[in-house]
mmCIF file of C-alpha atoms in Angstrom:
data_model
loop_
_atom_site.group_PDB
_atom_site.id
_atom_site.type_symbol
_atom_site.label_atom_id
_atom_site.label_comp_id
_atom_site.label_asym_id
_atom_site.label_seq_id
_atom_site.Cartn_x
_atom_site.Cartn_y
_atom_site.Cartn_z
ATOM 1 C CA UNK A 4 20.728 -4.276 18.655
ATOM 2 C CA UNK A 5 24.685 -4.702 19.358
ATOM 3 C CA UNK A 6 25.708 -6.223 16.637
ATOM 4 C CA UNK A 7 28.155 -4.908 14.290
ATOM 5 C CA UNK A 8 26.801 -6.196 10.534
ATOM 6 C CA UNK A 9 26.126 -3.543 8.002
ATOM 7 C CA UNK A 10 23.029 -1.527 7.873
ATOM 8 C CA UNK A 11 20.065 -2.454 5.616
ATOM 9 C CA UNK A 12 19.142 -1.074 2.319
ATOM 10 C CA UNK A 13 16.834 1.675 1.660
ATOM 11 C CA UNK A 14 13.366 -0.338 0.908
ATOM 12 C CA UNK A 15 11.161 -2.591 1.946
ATOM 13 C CA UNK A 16 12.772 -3.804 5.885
ATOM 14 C CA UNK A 17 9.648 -6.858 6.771
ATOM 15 C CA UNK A 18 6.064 -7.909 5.950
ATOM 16 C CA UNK A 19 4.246 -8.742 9.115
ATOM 17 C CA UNK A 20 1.065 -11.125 8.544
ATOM 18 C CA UNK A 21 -1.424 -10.694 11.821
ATOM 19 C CA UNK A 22 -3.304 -13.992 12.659
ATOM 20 C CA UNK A 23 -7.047 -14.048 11.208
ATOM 21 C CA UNK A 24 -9.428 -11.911 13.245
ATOM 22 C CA UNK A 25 -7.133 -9.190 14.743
ATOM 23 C CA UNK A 26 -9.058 -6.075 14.893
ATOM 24 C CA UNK A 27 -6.138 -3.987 13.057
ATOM 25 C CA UNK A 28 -7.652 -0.645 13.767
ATOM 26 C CA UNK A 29 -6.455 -1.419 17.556
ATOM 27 C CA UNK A 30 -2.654 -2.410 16.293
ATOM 28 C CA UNK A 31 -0.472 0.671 17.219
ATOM 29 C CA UNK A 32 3.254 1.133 17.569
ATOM 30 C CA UNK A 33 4.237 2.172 21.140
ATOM 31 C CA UNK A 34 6.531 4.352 21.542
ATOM 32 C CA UNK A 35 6.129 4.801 24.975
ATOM 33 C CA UNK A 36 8.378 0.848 25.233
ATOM 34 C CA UNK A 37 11.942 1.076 25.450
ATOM 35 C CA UNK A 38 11.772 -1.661 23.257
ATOM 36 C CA UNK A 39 10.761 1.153 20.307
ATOM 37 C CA UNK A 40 14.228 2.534 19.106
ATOM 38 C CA UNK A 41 16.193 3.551 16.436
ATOM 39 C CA UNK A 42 19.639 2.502 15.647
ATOM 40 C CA UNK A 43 22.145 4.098 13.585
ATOM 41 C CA UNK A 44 25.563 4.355 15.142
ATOM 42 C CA UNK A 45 23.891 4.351 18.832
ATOM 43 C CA UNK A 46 20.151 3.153 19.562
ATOM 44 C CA UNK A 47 17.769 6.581 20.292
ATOM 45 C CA UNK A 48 14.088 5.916 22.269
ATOM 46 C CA UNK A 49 11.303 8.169 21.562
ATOM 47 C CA UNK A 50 10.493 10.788 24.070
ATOM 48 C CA UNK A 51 6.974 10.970 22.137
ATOM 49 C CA UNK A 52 4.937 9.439 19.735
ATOM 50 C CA UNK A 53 5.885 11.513 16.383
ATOM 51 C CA UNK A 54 3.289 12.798 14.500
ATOM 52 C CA UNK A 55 3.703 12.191 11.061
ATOM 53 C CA UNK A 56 1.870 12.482 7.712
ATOM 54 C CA UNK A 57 3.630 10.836 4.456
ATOM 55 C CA UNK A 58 2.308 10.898 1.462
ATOM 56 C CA UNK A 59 2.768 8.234 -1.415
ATOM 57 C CA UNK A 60 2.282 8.434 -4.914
ATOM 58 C CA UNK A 61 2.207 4.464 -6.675
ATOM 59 C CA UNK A 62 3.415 4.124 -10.103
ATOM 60 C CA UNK A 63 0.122 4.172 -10.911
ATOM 61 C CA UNK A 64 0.256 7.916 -10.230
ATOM 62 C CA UNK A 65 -2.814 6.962 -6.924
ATOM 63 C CA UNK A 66 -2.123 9.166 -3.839
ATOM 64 C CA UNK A 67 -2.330 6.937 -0.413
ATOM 65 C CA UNK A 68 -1.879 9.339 2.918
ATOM 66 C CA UNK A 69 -0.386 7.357 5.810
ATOM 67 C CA UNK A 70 -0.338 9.266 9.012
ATOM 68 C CA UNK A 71 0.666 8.792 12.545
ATOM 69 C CA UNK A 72 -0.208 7.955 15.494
ATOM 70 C CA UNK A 73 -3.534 7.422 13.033
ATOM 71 C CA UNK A 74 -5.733 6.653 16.646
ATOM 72 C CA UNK A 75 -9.890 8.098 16.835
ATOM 73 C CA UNK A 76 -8.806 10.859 18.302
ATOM 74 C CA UNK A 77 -4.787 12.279 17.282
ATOM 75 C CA UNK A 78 -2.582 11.611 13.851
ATOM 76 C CA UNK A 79 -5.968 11.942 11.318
ATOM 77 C CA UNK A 80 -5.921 14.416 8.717
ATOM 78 C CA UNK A 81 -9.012 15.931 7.257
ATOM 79 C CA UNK A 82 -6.916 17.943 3.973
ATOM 80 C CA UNK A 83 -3.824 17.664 1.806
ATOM 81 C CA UNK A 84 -2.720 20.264 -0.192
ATOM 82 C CA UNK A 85 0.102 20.207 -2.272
ATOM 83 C CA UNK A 86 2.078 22.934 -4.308
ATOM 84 C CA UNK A 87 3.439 22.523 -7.640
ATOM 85 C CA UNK A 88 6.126 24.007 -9.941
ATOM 86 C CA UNK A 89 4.269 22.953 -13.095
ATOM 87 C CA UNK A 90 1.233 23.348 -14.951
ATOM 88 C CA UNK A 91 -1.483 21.099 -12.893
ATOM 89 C CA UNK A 92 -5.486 21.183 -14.725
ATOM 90 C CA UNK A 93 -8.489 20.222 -12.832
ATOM 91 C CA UNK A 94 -8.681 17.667 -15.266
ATOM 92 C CA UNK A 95 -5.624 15.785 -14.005
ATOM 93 C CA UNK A 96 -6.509 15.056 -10.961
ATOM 94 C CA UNK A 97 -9.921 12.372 -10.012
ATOM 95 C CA UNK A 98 -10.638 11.572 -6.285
ATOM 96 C CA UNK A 99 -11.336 8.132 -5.432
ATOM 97 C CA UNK A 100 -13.529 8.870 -2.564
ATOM 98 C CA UNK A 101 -17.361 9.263 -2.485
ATOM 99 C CA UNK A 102 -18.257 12.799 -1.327
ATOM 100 C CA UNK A 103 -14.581 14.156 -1.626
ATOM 101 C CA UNK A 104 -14.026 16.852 -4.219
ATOM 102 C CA UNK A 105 -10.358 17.830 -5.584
ATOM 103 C CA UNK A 106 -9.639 21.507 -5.905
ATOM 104 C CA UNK A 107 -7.311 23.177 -7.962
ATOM 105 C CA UNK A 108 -5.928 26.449 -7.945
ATOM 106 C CA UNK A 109 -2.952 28.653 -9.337
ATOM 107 C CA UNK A 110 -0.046 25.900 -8.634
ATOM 108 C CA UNK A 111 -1.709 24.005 -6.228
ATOM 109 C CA UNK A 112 -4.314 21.271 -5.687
ATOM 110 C CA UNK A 113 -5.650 20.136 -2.281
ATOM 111 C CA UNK A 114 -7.929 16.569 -1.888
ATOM 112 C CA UNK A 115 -9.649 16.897 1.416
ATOM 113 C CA UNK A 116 -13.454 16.889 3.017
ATOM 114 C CA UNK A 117 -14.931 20.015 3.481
ATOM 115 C CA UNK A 118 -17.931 18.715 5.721
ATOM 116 C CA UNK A 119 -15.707 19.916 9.192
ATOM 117 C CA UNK A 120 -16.045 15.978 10.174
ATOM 118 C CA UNK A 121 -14.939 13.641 7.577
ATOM 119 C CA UNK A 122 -11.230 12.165 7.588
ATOM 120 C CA UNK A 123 -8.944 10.662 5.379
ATOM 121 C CA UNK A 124 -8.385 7.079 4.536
ATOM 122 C CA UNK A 125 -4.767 5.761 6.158
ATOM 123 C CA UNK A 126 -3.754 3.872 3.596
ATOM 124 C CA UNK A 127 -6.094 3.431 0.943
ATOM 125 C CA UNK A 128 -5.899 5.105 -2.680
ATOM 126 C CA UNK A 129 -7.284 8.747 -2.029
ATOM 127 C CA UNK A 130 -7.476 10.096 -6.014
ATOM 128 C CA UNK A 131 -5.353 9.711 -8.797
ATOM 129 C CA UNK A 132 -3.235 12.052 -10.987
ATOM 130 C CA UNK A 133 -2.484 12.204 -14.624
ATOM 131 C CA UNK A 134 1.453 12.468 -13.932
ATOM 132 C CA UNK A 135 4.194 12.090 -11.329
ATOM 133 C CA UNK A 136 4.904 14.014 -8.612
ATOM 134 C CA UNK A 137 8.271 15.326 -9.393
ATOM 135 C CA UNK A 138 7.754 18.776 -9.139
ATOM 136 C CA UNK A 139 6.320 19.533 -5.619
ATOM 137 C CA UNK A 140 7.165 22.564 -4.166
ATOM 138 C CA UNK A 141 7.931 21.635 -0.393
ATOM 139 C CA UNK A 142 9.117 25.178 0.752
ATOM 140 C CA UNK A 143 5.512 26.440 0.209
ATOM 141 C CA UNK A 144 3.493 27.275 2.499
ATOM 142 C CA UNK A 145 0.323 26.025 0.629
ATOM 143 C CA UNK A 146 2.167 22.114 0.682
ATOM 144 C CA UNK A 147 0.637 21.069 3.578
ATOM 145 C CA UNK A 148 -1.559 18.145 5.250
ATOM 146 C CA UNK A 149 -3.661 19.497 7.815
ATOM 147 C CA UNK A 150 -4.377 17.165 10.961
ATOM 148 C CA UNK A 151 -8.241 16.938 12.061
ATOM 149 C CA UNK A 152 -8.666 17.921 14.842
ATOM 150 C CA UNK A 153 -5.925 20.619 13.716
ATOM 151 C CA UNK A 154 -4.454 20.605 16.810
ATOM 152 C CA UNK A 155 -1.584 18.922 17.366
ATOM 153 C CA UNK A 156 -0.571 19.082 13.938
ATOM 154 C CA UNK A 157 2.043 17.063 12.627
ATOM 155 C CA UNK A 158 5.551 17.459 13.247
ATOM 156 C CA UNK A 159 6.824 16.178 9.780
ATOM 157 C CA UNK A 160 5.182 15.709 6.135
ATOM 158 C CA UNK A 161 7.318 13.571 3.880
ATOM 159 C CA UNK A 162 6.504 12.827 -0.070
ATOM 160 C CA UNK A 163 7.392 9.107 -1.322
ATOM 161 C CA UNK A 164 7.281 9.340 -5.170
ATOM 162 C CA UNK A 165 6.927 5.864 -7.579
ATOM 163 C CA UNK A 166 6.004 3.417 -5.090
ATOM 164 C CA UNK A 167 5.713 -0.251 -5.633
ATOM 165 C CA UNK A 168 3.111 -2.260 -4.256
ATOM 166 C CA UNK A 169 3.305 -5.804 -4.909
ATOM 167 C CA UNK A 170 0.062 -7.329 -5.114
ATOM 168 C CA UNK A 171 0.764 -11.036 -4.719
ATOM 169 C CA UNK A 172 3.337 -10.412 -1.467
ATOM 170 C CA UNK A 173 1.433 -12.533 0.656
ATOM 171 C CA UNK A 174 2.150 -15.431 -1.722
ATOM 172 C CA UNK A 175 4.064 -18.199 0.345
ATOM 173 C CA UNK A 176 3.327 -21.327 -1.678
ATOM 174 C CA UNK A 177 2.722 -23.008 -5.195
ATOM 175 C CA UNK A 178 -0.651 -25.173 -5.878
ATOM 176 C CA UNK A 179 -0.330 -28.336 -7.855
ATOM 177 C CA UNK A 180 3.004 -30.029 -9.157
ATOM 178 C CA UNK A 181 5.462 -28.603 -6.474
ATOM 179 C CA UNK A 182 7.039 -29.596 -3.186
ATOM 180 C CA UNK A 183 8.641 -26.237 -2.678
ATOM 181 C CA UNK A 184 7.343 -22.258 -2.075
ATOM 182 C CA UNK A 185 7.867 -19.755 -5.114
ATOM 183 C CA UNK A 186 11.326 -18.356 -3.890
ATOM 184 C CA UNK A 187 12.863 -22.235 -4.702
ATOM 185 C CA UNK A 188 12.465 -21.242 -8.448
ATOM 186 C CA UNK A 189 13.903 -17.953 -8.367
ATOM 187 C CA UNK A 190 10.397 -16.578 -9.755
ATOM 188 C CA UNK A 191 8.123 -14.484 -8.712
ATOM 189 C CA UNK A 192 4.465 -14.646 -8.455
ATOM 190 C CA UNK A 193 2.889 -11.969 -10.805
ATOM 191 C CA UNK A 194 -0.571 -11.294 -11.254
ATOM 192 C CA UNK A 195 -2.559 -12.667 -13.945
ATOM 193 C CA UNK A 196 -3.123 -12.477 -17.356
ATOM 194 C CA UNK A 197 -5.943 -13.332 -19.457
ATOM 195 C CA UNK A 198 -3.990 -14.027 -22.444
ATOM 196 C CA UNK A 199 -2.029 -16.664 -20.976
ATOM 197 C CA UNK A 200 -2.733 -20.034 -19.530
ATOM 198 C CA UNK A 201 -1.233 -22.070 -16.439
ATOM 199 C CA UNK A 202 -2.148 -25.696 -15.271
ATOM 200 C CA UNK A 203 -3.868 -26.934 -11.835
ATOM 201 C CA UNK A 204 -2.851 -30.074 -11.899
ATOM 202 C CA UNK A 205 -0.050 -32.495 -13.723
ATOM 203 C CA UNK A 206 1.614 -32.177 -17.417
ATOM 204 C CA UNK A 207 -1.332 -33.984 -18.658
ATOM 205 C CA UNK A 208 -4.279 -31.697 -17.218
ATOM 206 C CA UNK A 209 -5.983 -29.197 -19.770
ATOM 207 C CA UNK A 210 -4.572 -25.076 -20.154
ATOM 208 C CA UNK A 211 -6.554 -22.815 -18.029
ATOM 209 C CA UNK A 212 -6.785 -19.233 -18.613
ATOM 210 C CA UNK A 213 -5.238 -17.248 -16.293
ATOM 211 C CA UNK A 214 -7.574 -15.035 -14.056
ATOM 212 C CA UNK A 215 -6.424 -11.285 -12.998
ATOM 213 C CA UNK A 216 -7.522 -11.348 -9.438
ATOM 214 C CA UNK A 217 -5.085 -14.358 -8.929
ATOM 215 C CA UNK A 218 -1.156 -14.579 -8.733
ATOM 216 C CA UNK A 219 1.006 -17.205 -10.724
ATOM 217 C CA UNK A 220 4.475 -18.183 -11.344
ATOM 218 C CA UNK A 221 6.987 -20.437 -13.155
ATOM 219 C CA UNK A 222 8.035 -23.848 -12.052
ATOM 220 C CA UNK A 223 10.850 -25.777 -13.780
ATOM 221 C CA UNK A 224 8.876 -29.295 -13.446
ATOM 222 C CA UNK A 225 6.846 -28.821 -16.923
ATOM 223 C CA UNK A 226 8.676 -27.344 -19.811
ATOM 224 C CA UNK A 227 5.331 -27.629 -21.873
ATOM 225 C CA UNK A 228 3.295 -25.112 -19.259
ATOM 226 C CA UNK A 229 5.628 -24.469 -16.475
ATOM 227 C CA UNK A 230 2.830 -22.034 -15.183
ATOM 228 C CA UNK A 231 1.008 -22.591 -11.616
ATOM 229 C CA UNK A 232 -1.449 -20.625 -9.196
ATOM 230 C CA UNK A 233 0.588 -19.312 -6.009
ATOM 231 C CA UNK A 234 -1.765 -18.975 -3.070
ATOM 232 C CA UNK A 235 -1.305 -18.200 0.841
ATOM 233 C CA UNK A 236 -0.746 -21.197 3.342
ATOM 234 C CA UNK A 237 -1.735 -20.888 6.777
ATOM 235 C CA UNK A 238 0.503 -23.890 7.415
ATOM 236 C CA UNK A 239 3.656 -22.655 5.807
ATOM 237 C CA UNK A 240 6.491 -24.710 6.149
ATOM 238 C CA UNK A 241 4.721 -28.214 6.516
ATOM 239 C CA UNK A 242 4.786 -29.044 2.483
ATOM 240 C CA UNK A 243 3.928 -27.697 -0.317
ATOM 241 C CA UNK A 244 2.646 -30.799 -2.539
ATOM 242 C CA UNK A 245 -1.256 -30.399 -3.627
ATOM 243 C CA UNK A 246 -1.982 -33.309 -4.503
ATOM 244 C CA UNK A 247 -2.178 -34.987 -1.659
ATOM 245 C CA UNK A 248 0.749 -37.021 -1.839
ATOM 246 C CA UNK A 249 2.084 -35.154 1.644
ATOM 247 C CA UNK A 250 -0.934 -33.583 2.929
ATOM 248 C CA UNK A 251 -4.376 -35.517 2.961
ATOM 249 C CA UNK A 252 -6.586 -31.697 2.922
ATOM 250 C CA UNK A 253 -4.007 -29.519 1.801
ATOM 251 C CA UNK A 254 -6.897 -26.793 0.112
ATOM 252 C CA UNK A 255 -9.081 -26.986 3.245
ATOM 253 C CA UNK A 256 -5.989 -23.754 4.264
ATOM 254 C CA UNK A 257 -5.403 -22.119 1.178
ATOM 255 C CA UNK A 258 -6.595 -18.738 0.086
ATOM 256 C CA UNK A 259 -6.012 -16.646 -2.676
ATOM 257 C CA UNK A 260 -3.023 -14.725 -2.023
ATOM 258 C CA UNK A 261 -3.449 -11.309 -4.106
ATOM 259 C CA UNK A 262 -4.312 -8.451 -2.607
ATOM 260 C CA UNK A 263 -6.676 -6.453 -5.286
ATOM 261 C CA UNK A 264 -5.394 -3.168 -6.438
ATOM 262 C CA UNK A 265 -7.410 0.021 -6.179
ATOM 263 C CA UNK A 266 -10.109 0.476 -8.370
ATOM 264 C CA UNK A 267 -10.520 2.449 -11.628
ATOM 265 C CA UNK A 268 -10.773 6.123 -11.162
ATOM 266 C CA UNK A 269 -14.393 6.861 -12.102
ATOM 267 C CA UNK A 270 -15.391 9.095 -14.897
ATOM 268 C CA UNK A 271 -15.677 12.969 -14.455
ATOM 269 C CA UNK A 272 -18.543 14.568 -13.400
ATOM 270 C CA UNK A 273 -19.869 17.803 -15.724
ATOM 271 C CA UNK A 274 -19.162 20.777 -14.544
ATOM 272 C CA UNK A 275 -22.806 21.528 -13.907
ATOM 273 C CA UNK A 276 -22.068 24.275 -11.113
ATOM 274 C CA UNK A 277 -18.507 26.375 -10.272
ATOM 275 C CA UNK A 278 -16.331 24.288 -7.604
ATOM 276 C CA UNK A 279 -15.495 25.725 -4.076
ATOM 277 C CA UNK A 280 -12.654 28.778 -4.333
ATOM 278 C CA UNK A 281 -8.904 27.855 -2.883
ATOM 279 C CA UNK A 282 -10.075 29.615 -0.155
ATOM 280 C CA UNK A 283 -13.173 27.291 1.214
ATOM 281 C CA UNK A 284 -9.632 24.500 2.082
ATOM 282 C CA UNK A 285 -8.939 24.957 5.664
ATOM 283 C CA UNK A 286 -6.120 27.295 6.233
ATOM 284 C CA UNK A 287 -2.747 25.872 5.972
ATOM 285 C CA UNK A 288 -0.261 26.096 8.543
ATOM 286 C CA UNK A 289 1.434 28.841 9.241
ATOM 287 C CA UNK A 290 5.024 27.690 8.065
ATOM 288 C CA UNK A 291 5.330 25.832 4.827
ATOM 289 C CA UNK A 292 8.549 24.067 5.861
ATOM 290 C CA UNK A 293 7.797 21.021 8.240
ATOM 291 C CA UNK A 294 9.201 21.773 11.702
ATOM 292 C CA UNK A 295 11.590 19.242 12.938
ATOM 293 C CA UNK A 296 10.290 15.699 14.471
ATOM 294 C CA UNK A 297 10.652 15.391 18.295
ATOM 295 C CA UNK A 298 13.773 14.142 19.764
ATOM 296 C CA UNK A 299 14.515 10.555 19.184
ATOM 297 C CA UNK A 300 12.413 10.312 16.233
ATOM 298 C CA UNK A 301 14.132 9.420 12.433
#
């Protein structure tokens, strides 16, 4: 925290892998430690947990809310609503969610449940939209996520517009034909494609096709089929050689390394009966502008 090398780029800072088993709906940053800072030009503590709501658009045009302190009972949200400068249809918007209904009004939409009880998802794909993002109106005081209970609400809403998820990021090593992990090669693991092939085993083994829940890469070992699976090692960093020439049970602690996107947006219902008016959303908050995050917080 005292040293004096430049600051990191905008992006992506670590991936943290939790050992198998750890009840993740207990893992919580705390901001009570003086160990939980931020550093700039000085290092600033919380004086509270911040409550914030961000929400995330992939390039895939899903929505994802992520929302702190996201325990049972504070940082939950039960609505978003979000105004926009440009046309929006009820036709470009589908929610991904059993039971949740999108509604759609005169430059707005909100995605929400409307039962008084049911809450969000943190971090899973909430609906999907036929466009980006680009023209939210933040200074409105319909753009809004409303915390359940709704009281306290959050302190900050922030919008994060074309995100990347990579779906093979857990991928630490290469199976068959390789002593070394898929950053050696300079390639990355991608996920796969039907129409191509890749090999399990040495030059001489048969072209498999390539299977889109799995994530592959190039090695520079075959030039006929330089293609091989890239899976997740528990052991990382004892050797990377599957066939057995360094490790006698290397796939006894292997595992697919891809982590499945979110599904297909089903198909729209007919409009068999009107939807709920604007007005059945619970009521925004008062101010449209997001008042400023406690001291200490970014």
């Amino acid at each position: 925290l005292g040293g004096s090398g430049k600051p990191p780029p905008a992006g992506l800072v670590m991936t943290v892998t939790f050992t198998s088993g750890t009840d993740m709906d207990s893992v919580y940053i705390d901001f009570s430690s003086s160990t939980t800072v931020i550093c700039i030009l000085t290092c600033v503590p919380f004086t509270s947990t911040p409550r914030v709501a961000t929400v995330v658009q992939d390039k895939s045009n899903n929505l994802y809310l992520f929302a702190s302190p996201n325990t049972p009972t504070d940082g939950r949200a039960s609505t978003i609503e979000i105004a926009l400068t440009d046309a929006f249809a009820k036709s470009d918007i589908t929610s991904l969610l059993k039971g949740m209904t999108p509604q759609v009004g005169s430059g707005f939409f909100g995605v929400g449940f409307l039962d008084g009880t049911s809450k969000l998802p943190d971090g899973e794909a909430i609906a999907v939209v036929s466009r980006p993002l680009l023209d939210i109106d933040v200074d409105s005081v319909t753009t809004a996520v409303v915390a359940s209970p709704a009281a306290p609400a959050f302190d900050a809403l922030l919008f994060v517009i074309g995100a990347a998820f990579d779906p093979c990021v857990l991928c630490n090593a290469i199976l068959r034909k390789t002593g070394n992990r898929p950053p050696s090669y300079g390639n990355p693991c991608l996920p796969g494609d039907p129409t191509k092939t890749y090999k399990d085993g040495p030059k001489s083994t048969a072209d498999l096709v390539q299977e889109t829940t799995e994530c592959y890469t190039n090695i520079a070992d075959d030039p006929t089929n330089p293609v091989r699976r890239c899976v997740y090692d528990y052991m990382e960093g004892s050797g990377y050689d599957y066939e057995g020439k360094l490790n006698e049970k290397p796939l006894d602690r292997i595992e697919t390394c891809m982590t499945l996107p979110s599904p297909s947006p089903p198909a729209l219902p007919p409009a068999s009966y009107p939807p709920p008016p604007p007005s059945a959303l619970p009521a925004p908050p008062p101010s449209g502008s997001p008042s400023p995050p406690p001291s200490g917080s970014p």
